XYZ file of N, CA and C in Angstrom:
660
model
N -93.459 -39.703 40.549
C -92.172 -39.562 41.231
C -91.039 -39.478 40.214
N -91.099 -40.398 39.190
C -90.062 -40.395 38.165
C -90.075 -39.087 37.390
N -91.287 -38.552 37.136
C -91.395 -37.285 36.414
C -90.768 -36.146 37.218
N -90.950 -36.173 38.534
C -90.388 -35.121 39.390
C -88.868 -35.163 39.368
N -88.310 -36.387 39.437
C -86.854 -36.532 39.402
C -86.308 -36.072 38.064
N -87.013 -36.437 36.975
C -86.577 -36.033 35.637
C -86.587 -34.515 35.502
N -87.630 -33.871 36.031
C -87.720 -32.412 35.973
C -86.577 -31.766 36.743
N -86.232 -32.324 37.903
C -85.134 -31.789 38.706
C -83.814 -31.896 37.952
N -83.577 -33.031 37.289
C -82.349 -33.208 36.520
C -82.264 -32.212 35.381
N -83.383 -31.956 34.732
C -83.414 -30.983 33.634
C -83.063 -29.591 34.137
N -83.607 -29.221 35.291
C -83.323 -27.903 35.859
C -81.853 -27.768 36.222
N -81.269 -28.810 36.832
C -79.855 -28.775 37.209
C -78.976 -28.667 35.984
N -79.288 -29.452 34.946
C -78.509 -29.404 33.715
C -78.629 -28.047 33.051
N -79.842 -27.471 33.115
C -80.046 -26.149 32.532
C -79.218 -25.101 33.236
N -79.139 -25.214 34.557
C -78.329 -24.262 35.323
C -76.868 -24.399 34.961
N -76.395 -25.653 34.749
C -75.002 -25.875 34.383
C -74.696 -25.281 33.024
N -75.598 -25.494 32.066
C -75.402 -24.939 30.734
C -75.388 -23.422 30.776
N -76.260 -22.846 31.606
C -76.324 -21.389 31.719
C -75.014 -20.835 32.249
N -74.431 -21.516 33.235
C -73.162 -21.071 33.799
C -72.061 -21.126 32.755
N -72.083 -22.144 31.904
C -71.072 -22.250 30.860
C -71.234 -21.135 29.835
N -72.469 -20.836 29.482
C -72.725 -19.776 28.513
C -72.280 -18.419 29.041
N -72.328 -18.263 30.357
C -71.912 -17.001 30.963
C -70.424 -17.011 31.316
N -69.686 -17.981 30.788
C -68.234 -18.058 30.964
C -67.825 -18.101 32.443
N -68.456 -18.991 33.181
C -68.069 -19.189 34.571
C -68.721 -18.245 35.556
N -69.599 -17.369 35.098
C -70.277 -16.449 36.014
C -71.517 -17.099 36.609
N -71.738 -16.842 37.881
C -72.892 -17.386 38.579
C -73.737 -16.234 39.100
N -75.022 -16.287 38.836
C -75.924 -15.239 39.304
C -76.933 -15.771 40.295
N -77.135 -15.044 41.383
C -78.174 -15.353 42.362
C -79.145 -14.184 42.370
N -80.407 -14.469 42.087
C -81.429 -13.423 41.957
C -81.137 -12.473 40.798
N -80.430 -12.944 39.797
C -80.190 -12.160 38.584
C -79.961 -13.118 37.421
N -80.453 -12.744 36.253
C -80.277 -13.583 35.063
C -79.099 -13.131 34.215
N -78.443 -12.044 34.616
C -77.297 -11.540 33.842
C -76.154 -11.164 34.785
N -75.470 -12.156 35.353
C -74.367 -11.864 36.287
C -73.254 -11.083 35.616
N -72.747 -10.077 36.316
C -71.700 -9.203 35.779
C -70.319 -9.521 36.353
N -70.216 -10.552 37.194
C -68.939 -10.944 37.791
C -68.965 -12.446 38.044
N -67.874 -12.987 38.579
C -67.817 -14.422 38.856
C -68.997 -14.850 39.718
N -69.332 -14.024 40.720
C -70.530 -14.233 41.532
C -71.243 -12.899 41.670
N -72.484 -12.844 41.188
C -73.280 -11.611 41.222
C -74.578 -11.913 41.955
N -74.775 -11.268 43.099
C -75.958 -11.509 43.921
C -76.893 -10.311 43.833
N -78.084 -10.517 43.284
C -79.075 -9.449 43.218
C -79.930 -9.429 44.470
N -80.714 -8.360 44.649
C -81.483 -8.241 45.890
C -82.875 -8.855 45.795
N -83.559 -8.740 44.652
C -84.900 -9.282 44.443
C -85.836 -8.941 45.604
N -86.143 -7.669 45.731
C -87.041 -7.227 46.784
C -86.322 -6.935 48.088
N -87.081 -6.360 49.029
C -86.484 -6.006 50.324
C -87.324 -6.531 51.489
N -88.185 -7.500 51.205
C -89.032 -8.036 52.266
C -88.244 -8.876 53.266
N -87.216 -9.576 52.768
C -86.399 -10.417 53.640
C -85.016 -9.801 53.824
N -84.266 -10.338 54.787
C -82.904 -9.848 55.026
C -82.042 -10.081 53.792
N -81.264 -9.059 53.414
C -80.384 -9.150 52.251
C -78.939 -8.991 52.698
N -78.054 -9.730 52.080
C -76.640 -9.640 52.425
C -75.967 -10.987 52.249
N -74.742 -11.059 52.696
C -73.952 -12.282 52.574
C -73.481 -12.715 53.956
N -73.826 -13.926 54.348
C -73.389 -14.474 55.632
C -72.227 -15.433 55.389
N -71.046 -15.059 55.887
C -69.883 -15.939 55.756
C -69.888 -16.919 56.928
N -69.110 -17.991 56.861
C -69.069 -18.946 57.971
C -68.700 -18.276 59.293
N -69.398 -18.670 60.355
C -69.174 -18.100 61.685
C -68.651 -19.194 62.612
N -67.430 -18.999 63.108
C -66.769 -19.997 63.943
C -66.171 -19.337 65.179
N -66.043 -20.094 66.249
C -65.285 -19.611 67.399
C -63.796 -19.722 67.072
N -62.962 -19.046 67.850
C -61.517 -19.121 67.626
C -61.017 -20.560 67.774
N -61.594 -21.293 68.723
C -61.187 -22.689 68.911
C -61.545 -23.541 67.699
N -62.684 -23.266 67.084
C -63.077 -24.006 65.881
C -62.164 -23.666 64.707
N -61.752 -22.396 64.618
C -60.812 -21.991 63.568
C -59.498 -22.749 63.729
N -59.032 -22.862 64.955
C -57.774 -23.575 65.227
C -57.890 -25.051 64.864
N -58.990 -25.675 65.241
C -59.194 -27.087 64.914
C -59.189 -27.300 63.406
N -59.893 -26.447 62.690
C -59.961 -26.545 61.230
C -58.587 -26.383 60.595
N -57.816 -25.409 61.081
C -56.505 -25.114 60.495
C -55.476 -26.175 60.858
N -55.505 -26.639 62.100
C -54.519 -27.619 62.565
C -54.659 -28.974 61.876
N -55.829 -29.260 61.328
C -56.024 -30.538 60.625
C -55.672 -30.413 59.145
N -54.884 -29.367 58.832
C -54.382 -29.151 57.466
C -55.494 -28.914 56.447
N -56.612 -28.361 56.916
C -57.690 -28.008 56.000
C -57.501 -26.601 55.434
N -56.543 -25.851 56.008
C -56.278 -24.480 55.564
C -54.788 -24.344 55.274
N -54.460 -23.907 54.052
C -53.058 -23.755 53.667
C -52.908 -22.815 52.489
N -51.922 -23.067 51.633
C -51.644 -22.202 50.480
C -52.868 -22.039 49.584
N -53.594 -23.129 49.357
C -54.747 -23.072 48.454
C -55.901 -22.262 49.031
N -55.880 -22.022 50.337
C -56.959 -21.254 50.974
C -56.530 -19.819 51.287
N -55.466 -19.353 50.663
C -55.020 -17.969 50.868
C -56.159 -17.002 50.568
N -56.455 -16.092 51.489
C -57.526 -15.078 51.437
C -58.872 -15.615 51.921
N -58.914 -16.832 52.467
C -60.147 -17.389 53.018
C -60.719 -16.453 54.088
N -62.020 -16.171 53.999
C -62.671 -15.209 54.896
C -63.669 -15.913 55.799
N -63.704 -15.498 57.075
C -64.705 -16.007 58.007
C -64.940 -14.985 59.114
N -65.922 -15.270 59.956
C -66.231 -14.390 61.090
C -66.015 -15.175 62.382
N -65.157 -14.644 63.247
C -64.898 -15.267 64.552
C -65.919 -14.731 65.552
N -66.684 -15.626 66.151
C -67.754 -15.205 67.058
C -67.271 -14.927 68.478
N -66.192 -15.593 68.891
C -65.647 -15.359 70.230
C -64.188 -15.789 70.273
N -63.372 -15.151 71.126
C -61.938 -15.482 71.211
C -61.723 -16.851 71.852
N -60.456 -17.213 72.003
C -60.115 -18.523 72.561
C -60.586 -18.660 74.006
N -61.040 -19.855 74.341
C -61.442 -20.132 75.716
C -60.227 -20.137 76.637
N -59.066 -20.558 76.101
C -57.819 -20.577 76.867
C -56.772 -19.749 76.142
N -56.137 -18.830 76.866
C -55.175 -17.902 76.259
C -53.983 -18.623 75.634
N -53.655 -19.827 76.118
C -52.486 -20.549 75.604
C -52.626 -20.911 74.132
N -53.856 -20.957 73.626
C -54.079 -21.293 72.217
C -53.873 -20.108 71.286
N -53.766 -18.916 71.859
C -53.598 -17.702 71.058
C -52.113 -17.513 70.738
N -51.612 -18.331 69.839
C -50.201 -18.282 69.476
C -50.031 -18.755 68.043
N -48.861 -18.497 67.474
C -48.590 -18.950 66.116
C -49.546 -18.354 65.102
N -50.216 -19.189 64.347
C -51.135 -18.746 63.302
C -52.322 -17.965 63.862
N -52.550 -18.072 65.166
C -53.750 -17.503 65.788
C -53.441 -16.333 66.719
N -52.214 -15.853 66.672
C -51.763 -14.800 67.587
C -52.582 -13.523 67.458
N -53.112 -13.252 66.261
C -53.816 -11.993 66.021
C -55.319 -12.087 66.272
N -55.810 -13.263 66.654
C -57.242 -13.394 66.955
C -57.481 -12.884 68.372
N -57.830 -11.609 68.469
C -57.997 -10.953 69.768
C -59.447 -10.949 70.242
N -60.378 -10.842 69.295
C -61.775 -10.627 69.651
C -62.664 -11.038 68.484
N -63.974 -10.926 68.682
C -64.910 -11.256 67.613
C -64.727 -10.293 66.441
N -64.899 -10.806 65.235
C -64.765 -9.957 64.056
C -64.414 -10.767 62.821
N -64.252 -10.059 61.701
C -63.890 -10.709 60.440
C -62.384 -10.948 60.383
N -62.011 -12.135 59.915
C -60.602 -12.499 59.757
C -60.412 -13.183 58.405
N -59.216 -13.022 57.836
C -58.884 -13.746 56.610
C -57.550 -14.454 56.792
N -57.357 -15.522 56.040
C -56.128 -16.300 56.150
C -55.109 -15.793 55.143
N -53.952 -15.350 55.639
C -52.860 -14.876 54.793
C -51.770 -15.942 54.796
N -51.730 -16.745 53.736
C -50.785 -17.857 53.667
C -49.352 -17.394 53.488
N -49.154 -16.133 53.058
C -47.818 -15.622 52.783
C -47.195 -14.920 53.989
N -48.009 -14.574 54.970
C -47.508 -13.789 56.100
C -47.046 -14.692 57.234
N -45.759 -14.599 57.555
C -45.204 -15.298 58.718
C -45.527 -16.798 58.719
N -45.484 -17.408 57.536
C -45.762 -18.834 57.440
C -47.230 -19.186 57.451
N -48.097 -18.177 57.392
C -49.538 -18.397 57.409
C -50.153 -17.957 58.718
N -51.057 -16.972 58.659
C -51.703 -16.472 59.874
C -53.122 -16.012 59.567
N -53.962 -16.078 60.586
C -55.291 -15.470 60.508
C -55.155 -14.003 60.898
N -55.555 -13.123 59.981
C -55.328 -11.684 60.143
C -56.673 -10.969 60.239
N -56.857 -10.077 61.203
C -58.130 -9.367 61.345
C -58.312 -8.292 60.288
N -59.557 -8.071 59.918
C -59.903 -6.925 59.084
C -60.340 -5.827 60.043
N -59.480 -4.832 60.245
C -59.692 -3.873 61.328
C -60.794 -2.868 61.048
N -60.950 -2.447 59.777
C -61.890 -1.380 59.489
C -61.438 -0.098 60.151
N -62.361 0.656 60.708
C -62.029 1.928 61.352
C -61.939 1.812 62.874
N -62.036 0.611 63.368
C -62.007 0.428 64.815
C -60.603 0.669 65.357
N -60.505 1.389 66.443
C -59.218 1.650 67.081
C -59.154 0.912 68.413
N -58.035 0.270 68.649
C -57.814 -0.424 69.911
C -56.821 0.356 70.760
N -56.828 0.100 72.049
C -55.909 0.747 72.982
C -55.065 -0.329 73.651
N -53.737 -0.163 73.586
C -52.815 -1.120 74.183
C -51.961 -0.423 75.237
N -51.576 -1.166 76.252
C -50.689 -0.649 77.293
C -49.327 -1.324 77.169
N -48.269 -0.516 77.066
C -46.904 -1.014 76.941
C -46.131 -0.646 78.207
N -45.429 -1.608 78.792
C -44.687 -1.342 80.030
C -43.209 -1.696 79.921
N -42.783 -2.259 78.791
C -41.385 -2.645 78.629
C -40.993 -2.591 77.160
N -39.696 -2.707 76.914
C -39.190 -2.654 75.542
C -39.830 -3.749 74.690
N -40.275 -3.369 73.499
C -40.940 -4.331 72.628
C -40.876 -3.831 71.186
N -41.628 -4.448 70.301
C -41.685 -4.007 68.913
C -43.143 -3.937 68.459
N -43.375 -3.138 67.429
C -44.725 -2.977 66.913
C -45.174 -4.243 66.191
N -46.452 -4.583 66.352
C -47.045 -5.769 65.746
C -48.150 -5.364 64.777
N -48.516 -6.228 63.837
C -49.620 -5.907 62.924
C -50.911 -5.562 63.651
N -51.146 -6.177 64.815
C -52.373 -5.904 65.560
C -52.408 -4.484 66.134
N -51.261 -3.789 66.158
C -51.214 -2.406 66.639
C -51.674 -1.413 65.581
N -51.967 -1.891 64.385
C -52.396 -0.998 63.313
C -53.664 -0.240 63.705
N -53.678 1.049 63.395
C -54.859 1.883 63.640
C -55.225 1.920 65.126
N -54.204 1.923 65.992
C -54.448 1.850 67.429
C -53.660 2.906 68.203
N -53.972 2.991 69.504
C -53.249 3.859 70.428
C -52.429 2.984 71.375
N -51.146 3.318 71.521
C -50.273 2.593 72.438
C -49.867 3.534 73.572
N -50.304 3.229 74.793
C -49.943 4.025 75.959
C -48.754 3.356 76.656
N -47.629 4.070 76.700
C -46.408 3.524 77.283
C -46.284 4.013 78.722
N -46.382 3.082 79.668
C -46.355 3.425 81.089
C -45.060 2.923 81.711
N -44.114 3.826 81.907
C -42.837 3.460 82.522
C -42.137 4.713 83.024
N -41.452 4.592 84.142
C -40.652 5.706 84.656
C -39.238 5.675 84.087
N -38.922 4.628 83.329
C -37.630 4.515 82.651
C -37.844 4.662 81.144
N -36.804 5.119 80.453
C -36.892 5.225 78.999
C -37.097 3.844 78.377
N -37.889 3.802 77.323
C -38.217 2.532 76.672
C -37.983 2.640 75.168
N -37.376 1.602 74.588
C -37.216 1.517 73.138
C -38.394 0.758 72.534
N -38.953 1.325 71.472
C -40.035 0.673 70.736
C -39.531 0.441 69.314
N -39.359 -0.816 68.932
C -38.718 -1.153 67.666
C -39.737 -1.293 66.539
N -39.332 -0.814 65.369
C -40.082 -1.054 64.134
C -39.197 -1.956 63.286
N -39.583 -3.215 63.145
C -38.722 -4.217 62.525
C -38.958 -4.314 61.018
N -37.870 -4.526 60.287
C -37.963 -4.611 58.834
C -37.701 -5.984 58.274
N -37.478 -6.986 59.145
C -37.239 -8.340 58.633
C -38.548 -8.972 58.170
N -38.451 -10.007 57.357
C -39.636 -10.631 56.766
C -40.590 -11.188 57.811
N -40.062 -11.622 58.937
C -40.892 -12.242 59.962
C -41.794 -11.238 60.667
N -41.320 -9.986 60.837
C -42.066 -9.002 61.623
C -42.452 -7.758 60.819
N -42.306 -7.808 59.510
C -42.565 -6.625 58.690
C -44.024 -6.190 58.810
N -44.227 -4.882 58.957
C -45.571 -4.326 59.075
C -46.110 -3.986 57.689
N -47.429 -4.051 57.490
C -47.999 -3.789 56.169
C -47.948 -2.310 55.806
N -47.915 -2.027 54.504
C -47.979 -0.642 54.042
C -49.289 -0.019 54.505
N -49.224 1.238 54.942
C -50.409 1.904 55.465
C -50.577 1.736 56.962
N -49.745 0.910 57.577
C -49.798 0.738 59.034
C -49.617 2.089 59.711
N -50.406 2.349 60.744
C -50.256 3.591 61.500
C -50.711 3.380 62.932
N -50.060 4.062 63.858
C -50.467 4.009 65.250
C -49.985 5.268 65.962
N -50.618 5.560 67.085
C -50.251 6.706 67.914
C -49.664 6.180 69.218
N -48.499 6.713 69.586
C -47.792 6.276 70.794
C -47.790 7.412 71.806
N -48.325 7.161 72.982
C -48.454 8.183 74.024
C -47.520 7.850 75.186
N -46.690 8.812 75.582
C -45.825 8.634 76.753
C -46.637 8.955 78.000
N -47.132 7.930 78.658
C -47.963 8.158 79.840
C -47.131 8.225 81.119
N -45.959 7.595 81.123
C -45.081 7.645 82.285
C -44.026 8.729 82.148
N -43.060 8.727 83.055
C -41.992 9.726 83.018
C -40.892 9.363 82.018
N -40.786 8.087 81.682
C -39.756 7.647 80.744
C -40.119 7.965 79.306
N -39.141 8.483 78.555
C -39.385 8.793 77.148
C -39.431 7.517 76.312
N -40.124 7.613 75.180
C -40.247 6.480 74.265
C -39.370 6.741 73.048
N -38.405 5.867 72.812
C -37.490 5.986 71.676
C -37.947 5.037 70.564
N -38.124 5.562 69.355
C -38.501 4.736 68.211
C -37.233 4.281 67.493
N -37.048 2.982 67.405
C -35.854 2.398 66.795
C -36.245 1.698 65.492
N -35.599 2.072 64.402
C -35.863 1.425 63.120
C -34.833 0.351 62.829
N -35.240 -0.892 62.816
C -34.336 -2.003 62.527
C -34.462 -2.394 61.057
N -33.393 -2.142 60.280
C -33.362 -2.415 58.838
C -34.317 -1.522 58.056
N -34.729 -0.431 58.640
C -35.639 0.502 57.980
C -35.112 1.923 58.102
N -35.371 2.736 57.086
C -35.027 4.152 57.136
C -36.120 4.912 57.876
N -35.707 5.904 58.664
C -36.655 6.705 59.434
C -36.709 8.116 58.866
N -37.928 8.603 58.642
C -38.126 9.979 58.188
C -38.854 10.750 59.291
N -38.268 11.863 59.703
C -38.873 12.647 60.778
C -38.456 14.104 60.665
N -39.352 15.007 61.021
C -39.052 16.438 60.965
C -38.468 16.936 62.278
N -38.739 16.223 63.382
C -38.332 16.727 64.696
C -37.398 15.788 65.441
N -37.671 14.512 65.433
C -36.823 13.609 66.190
C -37.379 12.208 66.261
N -36.808 11.424 67.183
C -37.090 10.000 67.249
C -37.692 9.556 68.579
N -37.998 10.487 69.462
C -38.528 10.103 70.769
C -39.597 11.095 71.220
N -40.408 10.668 72.177
C -41.426 11.555 72.736
C -40.762 12.682 73.520
N -41.413 13.830 73.570
C -40.802 15.007 74.191
C -40.882 14.956 75.708
N -42.056 14.654 76.234
C -42.244 14.663 77.680
C -43.483 13.850 78.021
N -43.806 13.762 79.299
C -44.967 12.996 79.732
C -46.241 13.522 79.072
N -47.059 12.613 78.580
C -48.336 12.858 77.899
C -48.180 13.387 76.471
N -46.967 13.469 75.967
C -46.801 13.822 74.554
C -47.070 12.582 73.701
N -47.422 12.811 72.444
C -47.789 11.706 71.556
C -47.081 11.836 70.214
N -46.652 10.702 69.680
C -46.047 10.673 68.353
C -46.711 9.563 67.541
N -46.613 9.682 66.233
C -47.213 8.682 65.358
C -46.167 7.955 64.531
N -46.470 6.722 64.163
C -45.621 5.931 63.269
C -46.465 5.507 62.075
N -45.962 5.797 60.872
C -46.672 5.463 59.637
C -45.733 4.691 58.715
N -46.149 3.516 58.270
C -45.376 2.743 57.293
C -45.836 3.174 55.901
N -45.000 3.974 55.229
C -45.399 4.514 53.928
C -44.704 3.840 52.753
N -43.597 3.134 53.026
C -42.867 2.424 51.980
C -42.306 1.128 52.562
N -41.988 0.150 51.704
C -41.498 -1.132 52.222
C -40.223 -1.027 53.053
N -39.392 -0.011 52.780
C -38.097 0.077 53.468
C -37.968 1.307 54.358
N -39.081 1.963 54.684
C -38.987 3.168 55.514
C -40.297 3.435 56.239
N -40.222 4.319 57.256
C -41.430 4.765 57.939
C -41.237 6.199 58.406
N -42.347 6.852 58.738
C -42.343 8.259 59.131
C -42.773 8.397 60.585
N -42.065 9.273 61.318
C -42.452 9.619 62.684
C -43.084 11.003 62.660
N -44.264 11.138 63.219
C -44.972 12.416 63.246
C -45.268 12.813 64.687
N -45.760 14.040 64.864
C -46.226 14.462 66.176
C -45.185 15.158 67.032
N -45.364 15.054 68.348
C -44.563 15.785 69.331
C -43.273 15.031 69.642
N -42.383 14.952 68.630
C -41.122 14.218 68.780
C -39.945 15.178 68.901
N -38.874 14.709 69.548
C -37.644 15.499 69.679
C -36.452 14.575 69.445
N -35.271 15.196 69.235
C -34.035 14.416 69.085
C -33.454 14.068 70.454
């Protein structure tokens, strides 16, 4: 028994020395890690990949509310398995947790928020009243249903600023035209600032920190 414990200690110490020799690099299934963490495949008989922590939205909230997530955890990654059981919890730091998927913690955004990694998935939203674009509208379609004209604001203040590369398509589904309003931002457009008629579509692209572009079937 003592020999087994001694052997285990030797192996652990050897692993520690190896990590020091590699200047902080850790290798899994490889003896020559090329980065801080380098994971090799070592065959294909078993499942290969990286499984990040999987939590429900309620578990994410519990973890964050107990001050376990803050500035030091900026960029923390996890997978949300299901949205909140009660809609009232989807607020503040958790406002963007809409559905299952990968999320990361952005400590610098709006005082700290869990932000989805959208990938190429497109969502569809229905707008019925005056509002402003949100980060969750990125890479999505917004159908505006109203018989009255509606203003859709693109905000430039620190609290509501949209990320660079943000883009969405806005469709006028009702009779009311959709007016794009830039608050503290410059607007670039070849045709205009509003939808032309029912079922016309325009796009909004955030290309610079202080400006955005309107594309598509827009008029003055």
